[in-house]
Amino acid sequence: MTTSSSTSLFIIGSGPAGLTAAVYSARAELQPLVCEGTTPGGQLMGTTAVENWPGDVSILGPELMTRMREHAAHCGAQYIEGSVTAVDLSQRPFHIVTDTQHYFEAQALIIATGATPKRLNCPGESLYWGRGVSTCAVCDGALYRNKSVIIVGGGDSAMEYASFLAKFTNKITVIHIRDTLTASPSLQRRVLDHSNIAIRYTSSVTEIIGNGNQVTHVLVHNQQTDTSETIAVDGIFIAIGLTPNSKLFKDHIACDKAGYIIQQPHSTETSVKGVFAAGDCVDPRYRQAITSAGDGCRAALDAERFLNENTP
Amino acid sequence: MTTSSSTSLFIIGSGPAGLTAAVYSARAELQPLVCEGTTPGGQLMGTTAVENWPGDVSILGPELMTRMREHAAHCGAQYIEGSVTAVDLSQRPFHIVTDTQHYFEAQALIIATGATPKRLNCPGESLYWGRGVSTCAVCDGALYRNKSVIIVGGGDSAMEYASFLAKFTNKITVIHIRDTLTASPSLQRRVLDHSNIAIRYTSSVTEIIGNGNQVTHVLVHNQQTDTSETIAVDGIFIAIGLTPNSKLFKDHIACDKAGYIIQQPHSTETSVKGVFAAGDCVDPRYRQAITSAGDGCRAALDAERFLNENTP
């Protein structure tokens, strides 16, 4: 351990939940430390125009997050580079270690680590990640104008990706493992009514093939007919769900089967007193910047109340 | 009834919850109608600088709400002037009547009617509302650094206000009408242990006095000694409770004892299917613009899903 310091409140994560918690807790003079994580600013840093942040008709995702980061800093929040690699939540003060070998003690903790899009885990995926393989249509769609793309998934996100990509290209195929889509009816309808979007049901991508630099083909297996086919594509958008970034905490606090951290009723407190959670790491359902921000505010107010009642 | 119209989604209220619900539902092409109520824009219209809306270091409350209103309109929301005076939620479509004698039918309803802080009802209070008179220490406390403030009330909120304000100033007096505090013991203790917070029992504020622009004094009457005293102050925080604006719905949907509308677990749905609630009318605890906005987003997404699944 190179250095150590102690704080009343440590916040893990710097997306809308973490930074809103930082704004509120800094304004309450709790002098929070915010560990920014592997993706400072969170998932919105990988987006372009955000059109549903209330009050801003259109704002770039990175700009919104930069504004939040500066706001929290203005209020007194301090930022820690790097990621948390270990925690000890068995007693207060909680112990936190980062990958920069810094060590912290905190009287209260807010976990706002977000969620990570799931991967296919098939051959070629890692090799061509960022070279034809993407999990963000909004981020990368414009790179595929008039090119051939596939979308993997059948839920809301997959349908949203398909509708979005249809702005750029009419060579779109949705690959879905089940025999029916699971997206909401209105989102399904927009895709099904689109004459240029093909859907392959009961199918999955079993290999991603390229020329060493860039994706050129995918191998798709149809479970029903037990046949495989090689399809020429330029891009693959994976929309098969998210994994909450809670692995580090699973042995310490209660999570559900999918790994989402469980909050107490009408509170953001976790199963450990003094540890609060907010944002996509607790929310499989809504996952919006504004809902995460609201949750981050709640966590800060809950942490403040906890510290008021439990500080020696 | 002068006119009638029908809509898929009717939103009652135009604070952060109602307008965020409007942004999200309009973007989902639900063409929401938003009844603005007696205070279009909600409680923030009565504030000055808002310093805890994430991403904006400081923004005037009315400006933030105007931006949200324009955002929702840009997305396709339509506004209805006036207030709702009667509803029939016994079957779908729901029936809604306004004080402008308009009649509406809606397949889904979002209630975002907010809450009304209880007032002192003394001379000067209305004149200096938002100009020294506040009902939110978390929102406005930082504006009173090293200034002289009084807090009216003796319950949990009043104690939290006092503790919070003590971060900024040591010129704090609590004015309480009874001879003992009613707050929880731990919250009381922190205030009582604080050498810089004075408490005046059996006292009430009978007049708020200012220079035309800003509060300068209050007149305080002590019932026990039957004496009055003028005290120089910069700010008055009224913490004598809120009344959720739910009276109209009490016979139709489940509310708690205090009148707050009850949401289903992990949802914004009320006890009536297709009726959702968001913001201060459901939330006695956090009551922030950002938490209400997050809740409004959730209500819109819940309503969209409901309509997708239940529209003939």
Coordinates of C-alpha atoms in Angstrom, one line a residue:
Chain A
M1 CA 0.0 0.0 0.0
T2 CA 1.6 3.3 -1.0
T3 CA -0.8 5.7 0.7
S4 CA -3.8 5.5 2.9
S5 CA -6.5 8.0 3.9
S6 CA -9.8 8.0 5.7
T7 CA -13.1 9.6 4.8
S8 CA -16.6 9.8 6.1
L9 CA -18.1 8.7 2.7
F10 CA -16.5 6.7 -0.1
I11 CA -18.4 6.5 -3.5
I12 CA -17.5 3.7 -5.9
G13 CA -18.5 4.7 -9.5
S14 CA -18.8 7.9 -11.5
G15 CA -21.8 7.5 -13.7
P16 CA -25.1 9.5 -13.0
A17 CA -25.7 7.7 -9.7
G18 CA -22.2 8.1 -8.3
L19 CA -21.8 11.7 -9.4
T20 CA -25.3 12.7 -8.1
A21 CA -24.5 11.1 -4.8
A22 CA -21.2 13.1 -4.9
V23 CA -23.1 16.4 -5.5
Y24 CA -25.5 15.8 -2.7
S25 CA -23.0 14.5 -0.2
A26 CA -20.4 17.2 -1.0
R27 CA -23.1 19.8 -0.5
A28 CA -23.8 18.2 2.9
E29 CA -20.1 18.7 3.6
L30 CA -19.3 15.0 3.9
Q31 CA -16.2 15.5 1.7
P32 CA -16.8 12.4 -0.4
L33 CA -14.1 10.5 -2.2
V34 CA -15.3 9.2 -5.6
C35 CA -13.4 6.3 -7.1
E36 CA -13.9 6.8 -10.9
G37 CA -13.5 3.1 -12.0
T38 CA -12.5 1.8 -15.4
T39 CA -14.9 4.0 -17.2
P40 CA -15.0 7.4 -15.6
G41 CA -18.4 8.9 -16.3
G42 CA -20.0 5.5 -16.9
Q43 CA -21.9 4.1 -19.8
L44 CA -23.0 7.6 -21.1
M45 CA -19.4 8.3 -22.0
G46 CA -19.9 5.8 -24.9
T47 CA -23.0 7.5 -26.3
T48 CA -23.6 10.5 -28.6
A49 CA -26.8 12.6 -28.3
V50 CA -28.8 12.0 -25.1
E51 CA -32.3 13.3 -25.7
N52 CA -34.1 12.2 -22.5
W53 CA -32.2 14.1 -19.8
P54 CA -35.1 16.3 -18.6
G55 CA -34.4 20.0 -19.4
D56 CA -32.0 19.3 -22.2
V57 CA -33.6 18.6 -25.6
S58 CA -30.3 17.1 -26.8
I59 CA -26.9 16.9 -25.0
L60 CA -23.9 14.7 -25.8
G61 CA -23.5 12.0 -23.2
P62 CA -19.9 12.8 -22.5
E63 CA -20.8 16.5 -22.1
L64 CA -23.5 15.7 -19.6
M65 CA -21.2 13.6 -17.5
T66 CA -18.4 16.2 -17.7
R67 CA -20.9 18.8 -16.4
M68 CA -21.9 16.4 -13.5
R69 CA -18.2 15.7 -12.7
E70 CA -17.4 19.4 -12.6
H71 CA -20.5 20.1 -10.5
A72 CA -19.6 17.6 -7.9
A73 CA -16.0 18.8 -7.8
H74 CA -17.3 22.4 -7.5
C75 CA -19.2 21.2 -4.4
G76 CA -16.1 19.6 -2.9
A77 CA -16.1 16.0 -4.1
Q78 CA -12.6 14.6 -4.7
Y79 CA -11.8 12.0 -7.4
I80 CA -9.7 8.9 -7.1
E81 CA -8.3 7.4 -10.3
G82 CA -8.5 3.6 -10.9
S83 CA -10.7 0.9 -9.7
V84 CA -11.6 -0.7 -6.4
T85 CA -10.1 -4.2 -6.2
A86 CA -11.0 -5.3 -2.7
V87 CA -13.3 -4.3 0.2
D88 CA -13.7 -5.3 3.8
L89 CA -17.2 -4.5 4.9
S90 CA -17.2 -6.7 8.0
Q91 CA -16.9 -3.7 10.3
R92 CA -16.7 0.1 10.3
P93 CA -14.7 1.9 9.2
F94 CA -15.0 -0.1 5.9
H95 CA -11.7 -0.9 4.1
I96 CA -11.2 -0.2 0.4
V97 CA -8.2 -1.0 -1.8
T98 CA -7.7 0.3 -5.3
D99 CA -5.7 -1.1 -8.2
T100 CA -3.4 1.9 -7.8
Q101 CA -2.5 0.3 -4.4
H102 CA -4.2 3.1 -2.4
Y103 CA -5.9 2.1 0.8
F104 CA -8.9 3.9 2.2
E105 CA -11.1 3.8 5.4
A106 CA -14.6 5.0 5.2
Q107 CA -17.5 5.4 7.7
A108 CA -20.1 4.9 4.9
L109 CA -20.0 3.6 1.4
I110 CA -22.1 4.1 -1.7
I111 CA -21.8 1.5 -4.4
A112 CA -22.7 2.9 -7.8
T113 CA -20.7 0.6 -10.1
G114 CA -23.3 0.3 -12.9
A115 CA -23.6 -2.7 -15.2
T116 CA -21.7 -4.1 -18.1
P117 CA -23.2 -5.4 -21.4
K118 CA -23.1 -9.2 -21.7
R119 CA -20.8 -10.8 -24.3
L120 CA -21.5 -13.8 -26.6
N121 CA -18.3 -15.6 -25.5
C122 CA -17.8 -17.2 -28.9
P123 CA -14.5 -17.5 -30.9
G124 CA -13.4 -14.3 -32.5
E125 CA -15.4 -12.0 -30.2
S126 CA -12.5 -10.7 -28.2
L127 CA -10.2 -10.5 -31.2
Y128 CA -12.7 -8.3 -33.1
W129 CA -14.0 -6.3 -30.1
G130 CA -14.1 -2.7 -31.3
R131 CA -13.2 -3.8 -34.8
G132 CA -16.7 -4.7 -35.9
V133 CA -18.1 -6.0 -32.6
S134 CA -20.0 -3.4 -30.5
T135 CA -22.5 -3.2 -27.7
C136 CA -23.7 0.3 -28.5
A137 CA -25.6 1.0 -31.6
V138 CA -26.1 4.6 -30.7
C139 CA -22.3 5.0 -30.3
D140 CA -21.1 3.1 -33.4
G141 CA -24.1 3.0 -35.8
A142 CA -22.9 5.8 -38.0
L143 CA -19.8 3.8 -38.8
Y144 CA -21.9 1.3 -40.7
R145 CA -23.7 3.5 -43.2
N146 CA -24.9 1.2 -46.1
K147 CA -23.0 -1.7 -44.6
S148 CA -24.2 -5.0 -43.5
V149 CA -24.9 -5.5 -39.8
I150 CA -26.4 -8.1 -37.5
I151 CA -28.0 -7.5 -34.1
V152 CA -27.9 -10.3 -31.5
G153 CA -30.9 -10.4 -29.2
G154 CA -34.7 -10.2 -29.1
G155 CA -35.4 -7.8 -26.2
D156 CA -36.1 -4.1 -26.0
S157 CA -32.5 -3.1 -26.5
A158 CA -32.1 -5.3 -29.6
M159 CA -35.3 -3.8 -31.2
E160 CA -34.1 -0.3 -30.3
Y161 CA -30.7 -1.0 -31.9
A162 CA -32.4 -2.3 -35.1
S163 CA -34.7 0.7 -35.4
F164 CA -31.7 3.0 -34.8
L165 CA -29.4 1.3 -37.3
A166 CA -32.2 1.4 -39.9
K167 CA -31.3 5.1 -40.1
F168 CA -27.9 4.2 -41.6
T169 CA -28.3 1.0 -43.5
N170 CA -31.0 -1.4 -44.8
K171 CA -28.8 -4.4 -44.5
I172 CA -29.9 -5.5 -41.0
T173 CA -30.5 -9.0 -39.6
V174 CA -31.6 -9.7 -36.1
I175 CA -30.3 -13.0 -34.7
H176 CA -32.5 -14.2 -31.8
I177 CA -32.0 -17.4 -29.9
R178 CA -35.8 -18.0 -29.2
D179 CA -38.7 -18.4 -31.5
T180 CA -40.4 -15.2 -30.4
L181 CA -39.1 -11.8 -29.6
T182 CA -39.2 -10.7 -25.9
A183 CA -39.3 -6.9 -26.6
S184 CA -42.3 -4.8 -25.7
P185 CA -45.0 -5.0 -28.4
S186 CA -44.5 -1.4 -29.6
L187 CA -40.8 -1.9 -30.1
Q188 CA -41.4 -5.3 -31.8
R189 CA -43.9 -3.8 -34.1
R190 CA -41.6 -1.1 -35.3
V191 CA -39.0 -3.7 -36.3
L192 CA -41.5 -6.3 -37.7
D193 CA -43.1 -3.6 -39.8
H194 CA -39.8 -2.6 -41.2
S195 CA -39.4 -4.3 -44.6
N196 CA -35.6 -4.0 -44.5
I197 CA -35.0 -5.7 -41.2
A198 CA -34.7 -9.5 -41.4
I199 CA -35.1 -11.7 -38.3
R200 CA -33.6 -15.2 -37.8
Y201 CA -35.3 -17.0 -34.9
T202 CA -33.9 -20.0 -33.0
S203 CA -30.4 -18.9 -34.0
S204 CA -27.2 -17.9 -32.4
V205 CA -23.8 -16.6 -33.5
T206 CA -21.3 -19.3 -32.8
E207 CA -18.2 -17.7 -34.3
I208 CA -17.0 -14.3 -35.4
I209 CA -14.7 -14.4 -38.4
G210 CA -12.5 -11.6 -39.9
N211 CA -9.5 -10.7 -41.9
G212 CA -7.3 -10.1 -38.9
N213 CA -8.2 -6.4 -38.9
Q214 CA -12.0 -6.3 -39.2
V215 CA -15.0 -8.5 -39.0
T216 CA -16.0 -10.0 -42.3
H217 CA -18.4 -12.9 -41.5
V218 CA -20.3 -14.6 -38.7
L219 CA -21.2 -18.2 -38.3
V220 CA -24.8 -18.6 -37.3
H221 CA -26.3 -21.8 -36.1
N222 CA -30.0 -22.5 -36.3
Q223 CA -31.0 -24.8 -33.4
Q224 CA -34.3 -25.8 -34.9
T225 CA -32.9 -27.0 -38.2
D226 CA -29.5 -27.8 -36.7
T227 CA -27.8 -26.1 -39.6
S228 CA -25.0 -23.5 -39.7
E229 CA -24.5 -20.8 -42.2
T230 CA -21.7 -18.3 -42.8
I231 CA -23.1 -14.7 -43.3
A232 CA -21.0 -11.8 -44.6
V233 CA -21.3 -8.8 -42.2
D234 CA -19.4 -5.7 -41.4
G235 CA -20.7 -5.2 -37.9
I236 CA -22.2 -7.1 -35.0
F237 CA -24.2 -5.4 -32.3
I238 CA -24.7 -7.4 -29.2
A239 CA -27.8 -6.7 -27.2
I240 CA -28.3 -9.6 -24.9
G241 CA -28.5 -7.9 -21.6
L242 CA -26.3 -6.5 -18.9
T243 CA -24.3 -7.9 -15.9
P244 CA -24.4 -5.7 -12.8
N245 CA -20.9 -4.8 -11.6
S246 CA -21.4 -6.3 -8.2
K247 CA -18.9 -9.2 -8.2
L248 CA -16.6 -7.5 -5.7
F249 CA -19.4 -7.2 -3.2
K250 CA -21.2 -10.6 -3.5
D251 CA -19.6 -12.1 -0.5
H252 CA -20.3 -9.1 1.6
I253 CA -23.8 -7.9 0.7
A254 CA -27.0 -9.5 -0.5
C255 CA -27.6 -9.7 -4.2
D256 CA -30.3 -11.3 -6.3
K257 CA -29.8 -14.3 -8.6
A258 CA -28.7 -12.1 -11.5
G259 CA -26.2 -10.3 -9.3
Y260 CA -28.2 -7.0 -8.7
I261 CA -27.6 -5.6 -5.3
I262 CA -30.7 -5.7 -3.1
Q263 CA -31.8 -2.5 -1.4
Q264 CA -33.9 -2.4 1.8
P265 CA -37.5 -1.4 1.4
H266 CA -37.9 2.4 0.9
S267 CA -34.2 2.9 1.3
T268 CA -31.0 2.6 -0.7
E269 CA -29.3 0.7 2.2
T270 CA -27.9 -2.7 1.3
S271 CA -27.9 -5.7 3.7
V272 CA -24.8 -4.1 5.4
K273 CA -25.6 -1.1 7.6
G274 CA -23.7 1.9 6.3
V275 CA -23.4 0.5 2.8
F276 CA -25.7 2.0 0.2
A277 CA -26.2 1.2 -3.5
A278 CA -27.6 3.2 -6.4
G279 CA -28.0 3.1 -10.2
D280 CA -27.7 0.2 -12.7
C281 CA -26.0 -2.1 -10.2
V282 CA -29.4 -2.3 -8.3
D283 CA -31.8 -1.7 -11.2
P284 CA -32.5 -4.3 -13.9
R285 CA -35.7 -2.5 -15.0
Y286 CA -35.4 1.2 -15.8
R287 CA -31.6 1.8 -16.3
Q288 CA -31.9 5.5 -17.3
A289 CA -29.5 8.3 -16.5
I290 CA -32.3 10.2 -14.7
T291 CA -33.4 7.2 -12.6
S292 CA -29.8 6.5 -11.6
A293 CA -29.3 10.1 -10.7
G294 CA -32.4 10.1 -8.5
D295 CA -31.2 6.9 -6.9
G296 CA -27.8 8.5 -6.3
C297 CA -29.4 11.4 -4.5
R298 CA -31.4 9.0 -2.3
A299 CA -28.2 7.1 -1.4
A300 CA -26.4 10.3 -0.4
L301 CA -29.3 11.4 1.8
D302 CA -29.5 8.0 3.3
A303 CA -25.8 7.9 3.9
E304 CA -25.9 11.4 5.5
R305 CA -28.7 10.3 7.9
F306 CA -26.7 7.2 8.7
L307 CA -23.6 9.1 9.5
N308 CA -25.6 11.6 11.6
E309 CA -26.9 8.8 13.7
N310 CA -23.8 6.6 13.8
T311 CA -20.8 8.7 13.9
P312 CA -19.0 8.4 17.3
Chain B
M1 CA -68.8 20.0 -20.1
T2 CA -67.6 22.3 -22.9
T3 CA -65.3 19.8 -24.7
S4 CA -64.0 16.3 -24.3
S5 CA -61.1 14.3 -25.7
S6 CA -59.5 11.0 -25.2
T7 CA -55.8 10.1 -24.8
S8 CA -53.7 7.1 -24.1
L9 CA -51.9 8.8 -21.2
F10 CA -53.0 11.6 -18.9
I11 CA -50.5 13.2 -16.5
I12 CA -51.7 15.2 -13.6
G13 CA -49.0 17.7 -12.4
S14 CA -46.2 19.6 -14.0
G15 CA -43.3 19.5 -11.5
P16 CA -40.2 17.5 -12.2
A17 CA -42.1 14.2 -11.9
G18 CA -44.9 15.1 -14.2
L19 CA -42.7 16.8 -16.8
T20 CA -40.1 13.9 -16.9
A21 CA -43.0 11.5 -17.3
A22 CA -44.1 13.7 -20.2
V23 CA -40.7 13.7 -21.8
Y24 CA -40.4 10.0 -21.7
S25 CA -43.9 9.1 -22.7
A26 CA -43.9 11.7 -25.5
R27 CA -40.7 10.2 -26.8
A28 CA -42.4 6.8 -26.7
E29 CA -45.1 8.4 -28.9
L30 CA -47.9 8.1 -26.3
Q31 CA -49.0 11.7 -27.0
P32 CA -49.5 12.5 -23.3
L33 CA -51.8 15.3 -22.1
V34 CA -50.3 17.1 -19.1
C35 CA -52.7 18.9 -16.7
E36 CA -50.5 21.7 -15.3
G37 CA -52.4 22.3 -12.0
T38 CA -52.6 25.4 -9.8
T39 CA -48.8 25.8 -9.8
P40 CA -47.5 25.0 -13.3
G41 CA -43.9 23.8 -12.8
G42 CA -44.5 22.8 -9.2
Q43 CA -42.7 23.8 -6.1
L44 CA -39.5 24.8 -7.8
M45 CA -41.3 27.7 -9.4
G46 CA -41.2 29.3 -5.9
T47 CA -37.4 29.0 -5.5
T48 CA -34.5 31.0 -6.7
A49 CA -31.1 29.3 -7.2
V50 CA -31.2 25.5 -7.4
E51 CA -27.7 24.1 -6.8
N52 CA -28.3 20.4 -6.6
W53 CA -29.7 19.6 -10.1
P54 CA -26.9 17.4 -11.3
G55 CA -24.9 19.0 -14.1
D56 CA -26.0 22.5 -13.3
V57 CA -23.8 24.2 -10.6
S58 CA -26.6 26.8 -10.2
I59 CA -29.8 27.3 -12.1
L60 CA -32.9 29.2 -11.2
G61 CA -35.8 26.9 -10.3
P62 CA -38.2 28.6 -12.7
E63 CA -35.6 28.3 -15.5
L64 CA -35.1 24.6 -14.9
M65 CA -38.8 24.0 -15.0
T66 CA -39.3 26.1 -18.1
R67 CA -36.6 24.0 -19.8
M68 CA -38.3 20.8 -18.8
R69 CA -41.6 22.1 -20.0
E70 CA -40.2 23.0 -23.4
H71 CA -38.4 19.7 -23.6
A72 CA -41.6 17.8 -23.1
A73 CA -43.4 20.0 -25.6
H74 CA -40.6 19.5 -28.1
C75 CA -41.1 15.7 -27.7
G76 CA -44.9 16.1 -28.4
A77 CA -46.5 16.5 -24.9
Q78 CA -49.5 18.8 -24.8
Y79 CA -50.5 20.9 -21.9
I80 CA -53.9 21.5 -20.3
E81 CA -54.5 24.6 -18.2
G82 CA -56.2 24.4 -14.9
S83 CA -56.6 21.7 -12.3
V84 CA -58.3 18.3 -12.1
T85 CA -61.5 18.5 -10.0
A86 CA -62.8 15.0 -10.3
V87 CA -61.8 11.6 -11.5
D88 CA -63.5 8.3 -12.0
L89 CA -61.0 5.4 -11.8
S90 CA -63.5 2.6 -11.5
Q91 CA -62.9 1.4 -15.0
R92 CA -60.9 2.1 -18.1
P93 CA -60.9 4.5 -19.8
F94 CA -60.5 6.6 -16.7
H95 CA -62.6 9.8 -16.6
I96 CA -61.0 13.1 -15.7
V97 CA -62.7 16.5 -15.2
T98 CA -60.9 19.9 -14.9
D99 CA -62.0 23.2 -13.4
T100 CA -62.1 24.6 -16.9
Q101 CA -65.0 22.1 -17.4
H102 CA -63.0 20.0 -19.8
Y103 CA -63.6 16.3 -19.8
F104 CA -61.0 13.7 -20.7
E105 CA -60.9 9.9 -21.1
A106 CA -57.5 8.2 -20.6
Q107 CA -56.3 4.6 -20.9
A108 CA -53.6 5.3 -18.3
L109 CA -53.0 7.9 -15.7
I110 CA -49.9 9.3 -14.0
I111 CA -50.5 11.2 -10.7
A112 CA -47.7 13.7 -10.1
T113 CA -49.5 16.2 -8.0
G114 CA -46.7 16.8 -5.5
A115 CA -47.1 18.0 -1.9
T116 CA -47.7 21.3 -0.3
P117 CA -45.5 22.5 2.6
K118 CA -47.6 23.5 5.5
R119 CA -47.4 27.3 6.0
L120 CA -47.3 29.4 9.1
N121 CA -50.1 31.6 7.7
C122 CA -48.6 34.7 9.3
P123 CA -48.2 38.2 7.8
G124 CA -45.2 38.6 5.6
E125 CA -44.9 34.9 4.8
S126 CA -46.3 35.0 1.2
L127 CA -44.5 38.3 0.4
Y128 CA -41.0 36.8 1.4
W129 CA -41.6 33.3 0.1
G130 CA -38.4 32.4 -1.8
R131 CA -36.8 35.6 -0.5
G132 CA -35.7 34.3 2.8
V133 CA -38.6 32.0 3.6
S134 CA -37.9 28.4 2.5
T135 CA -39.2 25.0 3.2
C136 CA -36.1 23.1 2.1
A137 CA -32.8 23.3 4.1
V138 CA -31.1 20.8 1.7
C139 CA -31.9 23.0 -1.3
D140 CA -31.2 26.4 0.2
G141 CA -28.9 25.9 3.2
A142 CA -25.7 26.7 1.4
L143 CA -27.1 30.2 0.6
Y144 CA -27.0 31.1 4.3
R145 CA -23.3 30.6 5.1
N146 CA -22.5 32.5 8.3
K147 CA -25.9 34.1 8.2
S148 CA -28.6 34.1 10.9
V149 CA -31.4 31.6 10.4
I150 CA -34.4 30.3 12.3
I151 CA -36.1 27.0 11.9
V152 CA -39.8 26.6 12.7
G153 CA -40.8 23.2 14.0
G154 CA -39.8 20.5 16.5
G155 CA -40.1 17.2 14.6
D156 CA -37.6 15.1 12.6
S157 CA -37.4 17.5 9.6
A158 CA -36.8 20.5 11.9
M159 CA -33.9 18.7 13.6
E160 CA -32.4 17.6 10.3
Y161 CA -32.7 21.2 9.0
A162 CA -30.9 22.4 12.2
S163 CA -28.1 19.9 11.9
F164 CA -27.7 20.5 8.2
L165 CA -27.7 24.3 8.6
A166 CA -25.1 24.0 11.3
K167 CA -22.6 23.0 8.6
F168 CA -23.0 26.5 7.2
T169 CA -23.7 28.8 10.1
N170 CA -23.7 28.9 13.9
K171 CA -26.4 31.4 14.1
I172 CA -29.3 29.0 14.4
T173 CA -32.5 29.3 16.5
V174 CA -35.2 26.7 16.5
I175 CA -38.7 28.0 17.2
H176 CA -41.0 25.4 18.5
I177 CA -44.7 25.8 19.5
R178 CA -44.6 23.0 22.2
D179 CA -42.5 22.7 25.4
T180 CA -40.8 19.5 24.2
L181 CA -39.4 18.4 20.8
T182 CA -41.2 15.7 19.0
A183 CA -38.3 14.5 16.8
S184 CA -36.7 11.1 17.3
P185 CA -34.3 11.0 20.3
S186 CA -31.1 10.6 18.1
L187 CA -32.0 13.6 16.0
Q188 CA -33.0 15.6 19.0
R189 CA -29.7 14.8 20.8
R190 CA -27.6 16.1 18.0
V191 CA -29.3 19.4 18.1
L192 CA -29.5 19.6 21.9
D193 CA -25.8 18.7 22.1
H194 CA -24.9 21.4 19.6
S195 CA -23.8 24.5 21.5
N196 CA -24.5 26.8 18.6
I197 CA -28.2 25.9 18.2
A198 CA -30.6 27.8 20.4
I199 CA -34.1 26.5 21.0
R200 CA -37.1 28.6 21.9
Y201 CA -39.9 26.5 23.2
T202 CA -43.6 27.4 23.5
S203 CA -43.0 30.0 20.8
S204 CA -44.3 30.8 17.3
V205 CA -43.5 33.2 14.5
T206 CA -46.3 35.7 14.3
E207 CA -44.9 37.9 11.6
I208 CA -42.2 37.9 9.0
I209 CA -40.6 41.3 8.3
G210 CA -38.3 42.4 5.6
N211 CA -37.0 45.3 3.5
G212 CA -39.3 44.6 0.6
N213 CA -36.7 42.4 -1.1
Q214 CA -35.5 40.1 1.6
V215 CA -36.4 38.9 5.1
T216 CA -34.7 40.9 7.8
H217 CA -36.6 40.1 11.0
V218 CA -39.2 37.9 12.5
L219 CA -41.6 38.6 15.3
V220 CA -41.7 35.7 17.8
H221 CA -44.4 35.2 20.4
N222 CA -43.8 33.1 23.6
Q223 CA -47.1 31.7 24.7
Q224 CA -45.9 30.8 28.2
T225 CA -44.6 34.3 29.1
D226 CA -47.1 36.0 26.7
T227 CA -44.3 38.2 25.4
S228 CA -43.2 39.1 21.8
E229 CA -39.7 39.8 20.5
T230 CA -38.3 40.9 17.2
I231 CA -35.3 38.8 16.1
A232 CA -32.9 39.8 13.2
V233 CA -32.7 36.9 10.8
D234 CA -31.6 36.3 7.1
G235 CA -33.6 33.1 6.6
I236 CA -36.6 31.2 7.9
F237 CA -36.9 27.5 7.3
I238 CA -40.4 26.2 7.9
A239 CA -40.4 22.5 8.8
I240 CA -43.9 21.9 10.1
G241 CA -44.7 19.2 7.6
L242 CA -46.1 18.7 4.1
T243 CA -49.5 17.7 2.9
P244 CA -49.4 15.3 -0.1
N245 CA -51.8 16.6 -2.8
S246 CA -53.8 13.4 -2.9
K247 CA -57.2 14.3 -1.6
L248 CA -58.9 13.9 -5.0
F249 CA -57.7 10.3 -5.2
K250 CA -58.2 9.0 -1.6
D251 CA -61.5 7.3 -2.4
H252 CA -60.1 5.6 -5.5
I253 CA -56.5 4.5 -4.6
A254 CA -54.7 3.3 -1.5
C255 CA -52.9 6.0 0.5
D256 CA -51.1 5.8 3.8
K257 CA -52.3 7.5 7.0
A258 CA -50.6 10.8 6.1
G259 CA -52.2 10.8 2.6
Y260 CA -49.2 9.7 0.6
I261 CA -50.1 7.5 -2.4
I262 CA -48.9 3.9 -2.0
Q263 CA -46.8 2.4 -4.9
Q264 CA -46.6 -1.3 -5.6
P265 CA -43.2 -2.9 -4.7
H266 CA -40.6 -2.2 -7.4
S267 CA -43.1 -0.3 -9.5
T268 CA -44.8 3.1 -9.6
E269 CA -48.2 1.5 -10.1
T270 CA -50.9 2.4 -7.5
S271 CA -53.6 0.1 -6.1
V272 CA -55.5 0.7 -9.4
K273 CA -54.1 -1.0 -12.5
G274 CA -53.2 1.6 -15.1
V275 CA -52.8 4.4 -12.5
F276 CA -49.3 5.3 -11.6
A277 CA -47.9 7.9 -9.2
A278 CA -44.6 9.7 -8.9
G279 CA -42.9 12.4 -7.0
D280 CA -43.7 14.1 -3.8
C281 CA -47.3 12.8 -3.6
V282 CA -45.7 9.3 -2.9
D283 CA -42.5 10.4 -1.2
P284 CA -42.4 11.7 2.4
R285 CA -38.7 11.1 2.6
Y286 CA -36.4 12.4 -0.1
R287 CA -38.5 15.1 -1.9
Q288 CA -35.8 16.3 -4.3
A289 CA -36.3 17.5 -7.9
I290 CA -33.9 14.8 -9.1
T291 CA -35.6 12.0 -7.2
S292 CA -39.0 13.2 -8.5
A293 CA -37.7 13.3 -12.0
G294 CA -36.3 9.8 -11.7
D295 CA -39.7 8.6 -10.4
G296 CA -41.5 10.4 -13.2
C297 CA -39.3 8.5 -15.7
R298 CA -40.2 5.2 -14.0
A299 CA -43.9 6.0 -14.1
A300 CA -43.7 6.8 -17.8
L301 CA -41.9 3.5 -18.6
D302 CA -44.4 1.6 -16.4
A303 CA -47.3 3.3 -18.1
E304 CA -45.8 2.5 -21.5
R305 CA -45.4 -1.1 -20.7
F306 CA -48.9 -1.2 -19.2
L307 CA -50.4 0.3 -22.4
N308 CA -48.4 -2.0 -24.6
E309 CA -49.9 -5.0 -22.8
N310 CA -53.4 -3.7 -22.2
T311 CA -54.4 -1.6 -25.2
P312 CA -57.3 -3.2 -27.1

